[in-house]
Short mmCIF file of C-alpha atoms in Angstrom, two decimals:
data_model
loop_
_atom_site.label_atom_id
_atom_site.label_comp_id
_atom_site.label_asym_id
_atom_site.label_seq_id
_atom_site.Cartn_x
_atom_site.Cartn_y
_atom_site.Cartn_z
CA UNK A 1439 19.28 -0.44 20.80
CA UNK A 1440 17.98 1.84 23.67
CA UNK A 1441 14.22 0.35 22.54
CA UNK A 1442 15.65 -3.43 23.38
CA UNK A 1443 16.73 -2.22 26.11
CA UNK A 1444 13.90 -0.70 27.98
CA UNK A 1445 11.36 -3.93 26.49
CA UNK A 1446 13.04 -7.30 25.93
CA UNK A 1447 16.38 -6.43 28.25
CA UNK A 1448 14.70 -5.49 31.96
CA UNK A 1449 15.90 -8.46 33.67
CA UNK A 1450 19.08 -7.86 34.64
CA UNK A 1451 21.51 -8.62 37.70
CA UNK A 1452 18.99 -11.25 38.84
CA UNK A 1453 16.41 -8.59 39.27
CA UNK A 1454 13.63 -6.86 37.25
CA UNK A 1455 14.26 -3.01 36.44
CA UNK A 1456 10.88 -1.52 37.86
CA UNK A 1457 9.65 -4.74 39.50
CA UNK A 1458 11.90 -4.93 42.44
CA UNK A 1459 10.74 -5.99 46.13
CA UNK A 1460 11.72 -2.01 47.19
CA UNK A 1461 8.75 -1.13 44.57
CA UNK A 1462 6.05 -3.71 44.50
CA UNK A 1463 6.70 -5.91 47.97
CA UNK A 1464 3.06 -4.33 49.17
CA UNK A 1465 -0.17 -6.17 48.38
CA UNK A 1466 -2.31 -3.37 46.15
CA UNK A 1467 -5.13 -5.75 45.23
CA UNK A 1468 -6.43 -8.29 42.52
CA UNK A 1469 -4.50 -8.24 39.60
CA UNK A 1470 -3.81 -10.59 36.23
CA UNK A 1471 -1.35 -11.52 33.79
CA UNK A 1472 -1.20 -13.39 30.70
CA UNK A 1473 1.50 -16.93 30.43
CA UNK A 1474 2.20 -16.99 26.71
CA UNK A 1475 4.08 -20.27 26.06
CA UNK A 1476 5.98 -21.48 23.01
CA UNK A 1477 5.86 -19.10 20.38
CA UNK A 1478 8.36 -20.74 18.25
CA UNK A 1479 8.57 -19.14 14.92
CA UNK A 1480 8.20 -22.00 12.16
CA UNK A 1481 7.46 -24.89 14.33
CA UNK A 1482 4.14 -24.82 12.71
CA UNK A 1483 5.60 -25.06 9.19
CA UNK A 1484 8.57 -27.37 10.41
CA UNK A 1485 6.11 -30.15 12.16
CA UNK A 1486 3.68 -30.35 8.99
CA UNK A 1487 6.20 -30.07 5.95
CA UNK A 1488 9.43 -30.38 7.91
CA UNK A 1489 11.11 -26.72 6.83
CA UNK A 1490 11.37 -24.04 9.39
CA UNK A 1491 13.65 -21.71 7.30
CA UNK A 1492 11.59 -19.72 5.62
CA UNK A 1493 9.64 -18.81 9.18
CA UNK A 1494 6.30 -19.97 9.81
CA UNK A 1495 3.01 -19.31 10.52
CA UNK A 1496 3.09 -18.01 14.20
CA UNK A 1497 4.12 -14.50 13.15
CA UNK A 1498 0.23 -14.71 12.20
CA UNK A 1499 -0.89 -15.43 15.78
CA UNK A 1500 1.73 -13.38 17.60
CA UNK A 1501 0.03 -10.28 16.23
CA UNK A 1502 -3.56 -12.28 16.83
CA UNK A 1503 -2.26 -12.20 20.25
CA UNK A 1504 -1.53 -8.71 20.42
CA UNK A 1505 -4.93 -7.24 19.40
CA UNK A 1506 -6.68 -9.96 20.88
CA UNK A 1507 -5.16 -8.77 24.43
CA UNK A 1508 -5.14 -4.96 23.71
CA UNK A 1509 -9.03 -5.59 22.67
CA UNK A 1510 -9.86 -7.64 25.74
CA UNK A 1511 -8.30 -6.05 28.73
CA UNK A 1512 -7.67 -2.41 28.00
CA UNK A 1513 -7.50 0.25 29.73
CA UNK A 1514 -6.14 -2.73 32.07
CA UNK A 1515 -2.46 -2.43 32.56
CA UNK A 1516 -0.92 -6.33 32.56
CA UNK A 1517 2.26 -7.93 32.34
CA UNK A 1518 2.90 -10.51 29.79
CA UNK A 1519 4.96 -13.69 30.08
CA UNK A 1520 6.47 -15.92 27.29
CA UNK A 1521 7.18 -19.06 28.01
CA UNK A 1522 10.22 -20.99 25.30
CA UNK A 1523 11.49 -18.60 22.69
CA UNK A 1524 13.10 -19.13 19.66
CA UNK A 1525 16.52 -19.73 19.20
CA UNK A 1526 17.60 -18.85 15.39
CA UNK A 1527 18.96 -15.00 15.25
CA UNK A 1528 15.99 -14.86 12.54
CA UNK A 1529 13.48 -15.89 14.94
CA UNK A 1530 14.56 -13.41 17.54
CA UNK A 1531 14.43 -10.43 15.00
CA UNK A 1532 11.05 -11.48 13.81
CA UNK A 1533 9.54 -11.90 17.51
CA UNK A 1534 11.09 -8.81 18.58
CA UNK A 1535 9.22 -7.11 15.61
CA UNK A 1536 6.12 -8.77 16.27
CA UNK A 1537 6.28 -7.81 20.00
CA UNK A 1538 7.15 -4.11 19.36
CA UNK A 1539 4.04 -3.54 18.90
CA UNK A 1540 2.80 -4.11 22.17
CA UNK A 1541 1.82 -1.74 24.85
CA UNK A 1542 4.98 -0.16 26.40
CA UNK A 1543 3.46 0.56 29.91
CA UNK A 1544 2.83 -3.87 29.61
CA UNK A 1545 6.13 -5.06 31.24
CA UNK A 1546 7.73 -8.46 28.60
CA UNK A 1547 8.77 -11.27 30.84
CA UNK A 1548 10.50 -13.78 29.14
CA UNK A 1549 11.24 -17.55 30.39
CA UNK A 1550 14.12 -19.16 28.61
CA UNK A 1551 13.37 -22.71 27.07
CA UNK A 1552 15.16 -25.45 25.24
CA UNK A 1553 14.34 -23.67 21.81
CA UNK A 1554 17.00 -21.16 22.31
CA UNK A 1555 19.27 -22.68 25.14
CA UNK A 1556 18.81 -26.26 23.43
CA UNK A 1557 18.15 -29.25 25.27
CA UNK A 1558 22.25 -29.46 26.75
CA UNK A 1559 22.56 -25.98 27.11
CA UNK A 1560 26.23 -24.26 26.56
CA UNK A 1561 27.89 -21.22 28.12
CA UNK A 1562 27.50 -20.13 24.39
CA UNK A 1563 23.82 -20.61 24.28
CA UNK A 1564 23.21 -18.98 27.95
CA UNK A 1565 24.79 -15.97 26.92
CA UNK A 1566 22.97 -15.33 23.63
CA UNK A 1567 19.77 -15.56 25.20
CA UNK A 1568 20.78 -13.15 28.09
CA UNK A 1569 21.91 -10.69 25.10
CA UNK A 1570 18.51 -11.49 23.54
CA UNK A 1571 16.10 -11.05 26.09
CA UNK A 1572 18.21 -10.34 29.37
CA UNK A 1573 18.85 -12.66 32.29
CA UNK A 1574 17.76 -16.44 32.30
CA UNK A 1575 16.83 -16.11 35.57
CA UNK A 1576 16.15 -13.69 38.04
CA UNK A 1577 13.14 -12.63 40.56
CA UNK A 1578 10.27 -9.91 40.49
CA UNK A 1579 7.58 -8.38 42.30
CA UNK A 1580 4.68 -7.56 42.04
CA UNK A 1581 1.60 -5.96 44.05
CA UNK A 1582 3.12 -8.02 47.35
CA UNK A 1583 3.67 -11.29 45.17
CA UNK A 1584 7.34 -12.62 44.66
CA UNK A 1585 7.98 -14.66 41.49
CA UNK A 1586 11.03 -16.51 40.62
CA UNK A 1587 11.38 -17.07 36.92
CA UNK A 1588 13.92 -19.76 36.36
CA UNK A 1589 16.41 -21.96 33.73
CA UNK A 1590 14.69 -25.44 34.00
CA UNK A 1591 17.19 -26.18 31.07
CA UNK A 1592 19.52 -26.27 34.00
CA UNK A 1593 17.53 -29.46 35.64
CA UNK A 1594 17.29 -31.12 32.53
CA UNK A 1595 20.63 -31.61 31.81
CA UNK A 1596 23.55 -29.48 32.95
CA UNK A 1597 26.35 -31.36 31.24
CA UNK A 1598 27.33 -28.80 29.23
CA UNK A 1599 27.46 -25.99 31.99
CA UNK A 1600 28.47 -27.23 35.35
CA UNK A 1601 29.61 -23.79 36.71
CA UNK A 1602 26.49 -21.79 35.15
CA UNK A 1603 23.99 -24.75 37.01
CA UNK A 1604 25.92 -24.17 40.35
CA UNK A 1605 25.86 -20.59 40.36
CA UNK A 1606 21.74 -20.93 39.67
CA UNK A 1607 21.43 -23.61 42.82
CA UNK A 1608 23.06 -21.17 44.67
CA UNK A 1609 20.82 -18.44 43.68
CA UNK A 1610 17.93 -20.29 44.13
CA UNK A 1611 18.55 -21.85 47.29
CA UNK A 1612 18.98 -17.97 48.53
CA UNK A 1613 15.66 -17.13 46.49
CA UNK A 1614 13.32 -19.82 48.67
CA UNK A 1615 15.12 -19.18 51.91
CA UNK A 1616 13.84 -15.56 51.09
CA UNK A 1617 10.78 -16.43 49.99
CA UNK A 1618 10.93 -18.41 53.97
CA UNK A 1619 11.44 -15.25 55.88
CA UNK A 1620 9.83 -12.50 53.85
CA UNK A 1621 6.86 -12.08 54.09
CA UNK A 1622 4.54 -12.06 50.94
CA UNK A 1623 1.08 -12.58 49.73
CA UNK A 1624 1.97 -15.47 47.27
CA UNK A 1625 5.37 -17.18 45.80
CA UNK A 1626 5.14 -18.17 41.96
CA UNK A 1627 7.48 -20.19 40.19
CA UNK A 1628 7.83 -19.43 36.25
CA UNK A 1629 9.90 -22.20 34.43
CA UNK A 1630 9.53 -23.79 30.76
CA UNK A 1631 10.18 -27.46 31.38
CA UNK A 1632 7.02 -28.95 33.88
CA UNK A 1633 8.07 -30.71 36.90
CA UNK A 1634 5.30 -32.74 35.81
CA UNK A 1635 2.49 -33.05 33.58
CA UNK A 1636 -0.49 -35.03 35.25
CA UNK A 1637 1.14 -36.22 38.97
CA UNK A 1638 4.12 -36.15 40.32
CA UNK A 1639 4.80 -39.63 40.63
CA UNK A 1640 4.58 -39.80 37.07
CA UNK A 1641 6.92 -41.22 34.43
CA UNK A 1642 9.81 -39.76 33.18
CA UNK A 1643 9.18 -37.81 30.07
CA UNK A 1644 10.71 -35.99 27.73
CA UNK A 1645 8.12 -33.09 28.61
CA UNK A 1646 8.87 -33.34 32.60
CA UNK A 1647 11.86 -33.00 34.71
CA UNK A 1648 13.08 -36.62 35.91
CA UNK A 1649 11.83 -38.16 39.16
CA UNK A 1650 14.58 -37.45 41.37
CA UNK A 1651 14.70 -33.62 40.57
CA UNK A 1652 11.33 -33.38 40.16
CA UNK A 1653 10.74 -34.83 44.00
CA UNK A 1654 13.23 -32.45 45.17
CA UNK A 1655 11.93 -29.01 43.73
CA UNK A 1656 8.42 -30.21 44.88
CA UNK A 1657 9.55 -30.61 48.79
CA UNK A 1658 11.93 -27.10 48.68
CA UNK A 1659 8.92 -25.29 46.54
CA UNK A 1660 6.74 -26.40 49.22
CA UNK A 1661 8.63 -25.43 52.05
CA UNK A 1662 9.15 -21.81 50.70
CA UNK A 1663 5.19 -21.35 50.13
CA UNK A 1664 5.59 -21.98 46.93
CA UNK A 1665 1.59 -22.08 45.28
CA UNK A 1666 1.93 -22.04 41.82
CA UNK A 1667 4.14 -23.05 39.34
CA UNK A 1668 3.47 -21.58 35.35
CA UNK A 1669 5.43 -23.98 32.55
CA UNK A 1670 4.60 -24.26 28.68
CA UNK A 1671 6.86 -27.17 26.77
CA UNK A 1672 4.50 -29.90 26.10
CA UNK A 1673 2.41 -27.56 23.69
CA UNK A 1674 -0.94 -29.04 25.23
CA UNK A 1675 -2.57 -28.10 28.25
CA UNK A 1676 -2.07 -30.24 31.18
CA UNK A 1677 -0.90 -30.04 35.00
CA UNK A 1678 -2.05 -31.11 38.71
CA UNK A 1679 -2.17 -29.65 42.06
CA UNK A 1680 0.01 -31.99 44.72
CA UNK A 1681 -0.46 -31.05 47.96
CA UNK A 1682 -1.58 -27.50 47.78
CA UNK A 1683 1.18 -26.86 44.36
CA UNK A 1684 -0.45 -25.85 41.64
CA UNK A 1685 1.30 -27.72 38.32
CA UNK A 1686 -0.02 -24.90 35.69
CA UNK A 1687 1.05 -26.57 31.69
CA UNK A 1688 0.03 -23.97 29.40
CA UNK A 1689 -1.00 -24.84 25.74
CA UNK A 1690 1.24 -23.10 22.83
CA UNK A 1691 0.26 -19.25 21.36
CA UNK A 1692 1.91 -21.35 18.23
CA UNK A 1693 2.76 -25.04 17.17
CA UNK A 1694 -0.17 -27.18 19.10
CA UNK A 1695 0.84 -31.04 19.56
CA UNK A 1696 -2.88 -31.66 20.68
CA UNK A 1697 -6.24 -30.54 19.80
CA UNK A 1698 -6.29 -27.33 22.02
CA UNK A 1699 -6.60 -23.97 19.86
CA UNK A 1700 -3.83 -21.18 19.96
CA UNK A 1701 -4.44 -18.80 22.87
CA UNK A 1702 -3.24 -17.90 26.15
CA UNK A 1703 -3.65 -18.69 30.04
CA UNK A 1704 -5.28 -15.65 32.10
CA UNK A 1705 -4.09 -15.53 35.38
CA UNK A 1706 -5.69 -13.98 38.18
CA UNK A 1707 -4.46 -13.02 41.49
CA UNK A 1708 -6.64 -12.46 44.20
CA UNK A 1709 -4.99 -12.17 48.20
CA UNK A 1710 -5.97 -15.61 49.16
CA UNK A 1711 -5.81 -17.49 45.92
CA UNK A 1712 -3.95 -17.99 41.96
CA UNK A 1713 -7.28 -18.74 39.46
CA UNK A 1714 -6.28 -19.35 35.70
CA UNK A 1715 -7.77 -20.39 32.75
CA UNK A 1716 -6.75 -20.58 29.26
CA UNK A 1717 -8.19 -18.77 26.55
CA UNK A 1718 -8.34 -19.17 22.58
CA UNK A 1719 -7.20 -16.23 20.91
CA UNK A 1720 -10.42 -16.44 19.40
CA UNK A 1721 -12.31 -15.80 22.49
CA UNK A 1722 -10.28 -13.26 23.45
CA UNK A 1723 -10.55 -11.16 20.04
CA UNK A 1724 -14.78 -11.40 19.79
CA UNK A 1725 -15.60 -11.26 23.82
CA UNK A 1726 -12.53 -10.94 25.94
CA UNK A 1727 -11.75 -13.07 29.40
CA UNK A 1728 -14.82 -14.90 31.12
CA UNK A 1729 -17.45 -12.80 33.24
CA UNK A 1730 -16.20 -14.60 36.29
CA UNK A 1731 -12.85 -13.85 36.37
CA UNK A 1732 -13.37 -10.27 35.52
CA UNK A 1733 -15.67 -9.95 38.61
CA UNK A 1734 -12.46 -11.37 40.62
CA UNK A 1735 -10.80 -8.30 39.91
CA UNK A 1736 -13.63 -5.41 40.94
#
C-alpha cells in the first residue's frame, strides 16, 4: 500500500528516505525522540493466562501512547523508535493500525527484535520483517547526529543465516569506520538485544549478548565515538555507562517483567551530551516530559 510505504517502509537500501547524511549531516540544535521498546501484541495476555491468540492488551497502551505523546510534545515535531515488534501477521496488522494514527510529519523507526526474527533467525524470517517494516538495518541522520540501527539477532545467534550475518559485519564495519572519519556531533547505536544490562563484565544472560561479542562491540563502538547505545528486550529498565558508553535498557510500552509502569524513554540531544529518562504513559498523558528536560531544548 502506498500508505505502508511512506510510514512503516522508509528504511530502505541501508538508508533512511528523508534522513540521509546529504539532508541532516548539519548540527541544527537540541532536539528529542522517544525509544518505544517491546510492544508485543498479547504478551500481556500470554504471560498471565498463557494465550496470545486472541491479541492482548497492548493495543490499549499503543493508542495510550499515541495521545499521551501528541498531548505532551506538540507542536514539537519528533521521531519515534520501536524497539522488538511482533512477529504473527496478526500482530503486524494490528500495530500497523494502531500506529496509523500517528502524526505523519513523526518519522516510525523500527528496530527488529527476536519477536519477529525469533531467537535463530532465518533468511525466511529476515525477509518478512524487511517486507513488514523495511530494512533490519540501516543508518540515519539527523540534525548532525549519525545513528546506526542494527540486527542484534545477528550477535545472538547466526546459525541459521551465515551469509545474511556476514553481509551485516561487513556493513557495519564500513558504518564505524565512517562514523571514524566523518565528522559528527554524536554516534548512536539502536539495537534490541543489550550488550549488557548492569556492567559489562557481567554474566551471560539470556537478556545480553555473550561476553566475547559483547567485549568486542564495546572496544569497536568506542573507537568510532560511539556514546550511546538505546536497547529494549529485558522489559525492565536497566543499563550502565562503561567508559564514557552509555548502556540505555528501556522498560516495555507493553508486557512489564518488573515493577516499572508502561511508558516510554525521552531522549534528549543537546551538542555536547545524550540525557534520557523514562516516562509512564501516565505522566506523559496528565503533565507531559519533566520541566528540566524541556528547558534543555529552549
Amino acid at each position: 500500500m502506498a500508505g505502508d510505504e511512506s510510514v512503516f517502509l522508509r528504511a530502505k537500501d541501508r538508508s533512511y528516505k528523508g534522513l540521509t547524511e546529504d539532508e541532516q549531516k548539519e548540527w541544527s540544535g537540541p532536539f528529542y525522540f522517544i525509544q518505544a521498546a517491546d510492544p508485543q501484541l498479547g504478551l500481556m495476555k500470554a504471560w498471565r493466562i498463557g494465550d496470545c491468540d486472541s491479541g492482548g492488551d497492548e493495543n490499549i497502551f499503543l493508542t495510550q501512547t499515541q495521545s499521551s505523546l501528541q498531548k505532551a510534545f506538540q507542536p514539537r515535531k519528533i521521531s519515534l523508535n520501536f524497539s522488538g515488534c511482533p512477529f504473527r501477521e496478526e500482530q503486524v496488522k494490528d500495530l500497523k493500525e494502531a500506529l496509523r494514527g500517528s502524526d505523519p510529519d513523526i518519522p516510525l523507526v523500527f528496530v527488529s527484535g527476536n519477536h519477529d526474527l525469533g531467537n535463530i533467525p532465518t533468511p525466511e524470517s529476515v525477509e518478512q520483517f524487511c517486507r513488514d517494516w523495511g530494512d533490519d538495518y540501516f543508518s540515519f541522520w539527523v540534525g548532525g547526529v549519525l545513528c546506526l540501527v542494527l540486527n542484534s539477532q545477528f550477535f545472538f545467534d547466526s546459525s541459521g543465516c551465515p551469509e545474511l550475518m556476514e553481509a551485516h559485519e561487513v556493513w557495519l564495519e564500513s558504518q564505524l569506520q565512517k562514523a571514524i572519519h566523518t565528522p559528527s556531533r554524536h554516534v548512536l547505536v539502536f539495537q534490541h538485544i543489550p550488550l549488557f544490562l548492569h556492567k559489562p563484565d557481567e554474566e551471560d544472560d539470556y537478556f545480553n549478548l555473550q561476553k566475547g561479542i559483547r567485549e568486542r562491540l564495546i572496544q569497536r563502538f568506542k573507537q568510532a565515538g560511539v556514546k550511546a547505545v538505546f536497547s529494549g528486550h529485558y522489559h525492565r529498565n536497566a543499563g550502565g555507562c562503561y567508559d564514557g558508553l552509555d548502556m540505555v535498557v528501556s522498560s516495555a510500552v507493553g508486557c512489564q517483567l518488573g515493577d516499572d509502569f508502561h511508558g516510554v524513554r525521552v531522549v534528549i540531544v543537546t551538542e555536547d551530551d545524550i540525557i534520557h529518562r523514562y516516562h509512564s504513559l501516565d505522566q506523559l498523558t496528565e503533565r507531559g516530559m519533566d520541566e528540566d528536560l524541556k528547558k534543555l531544548l529552549v
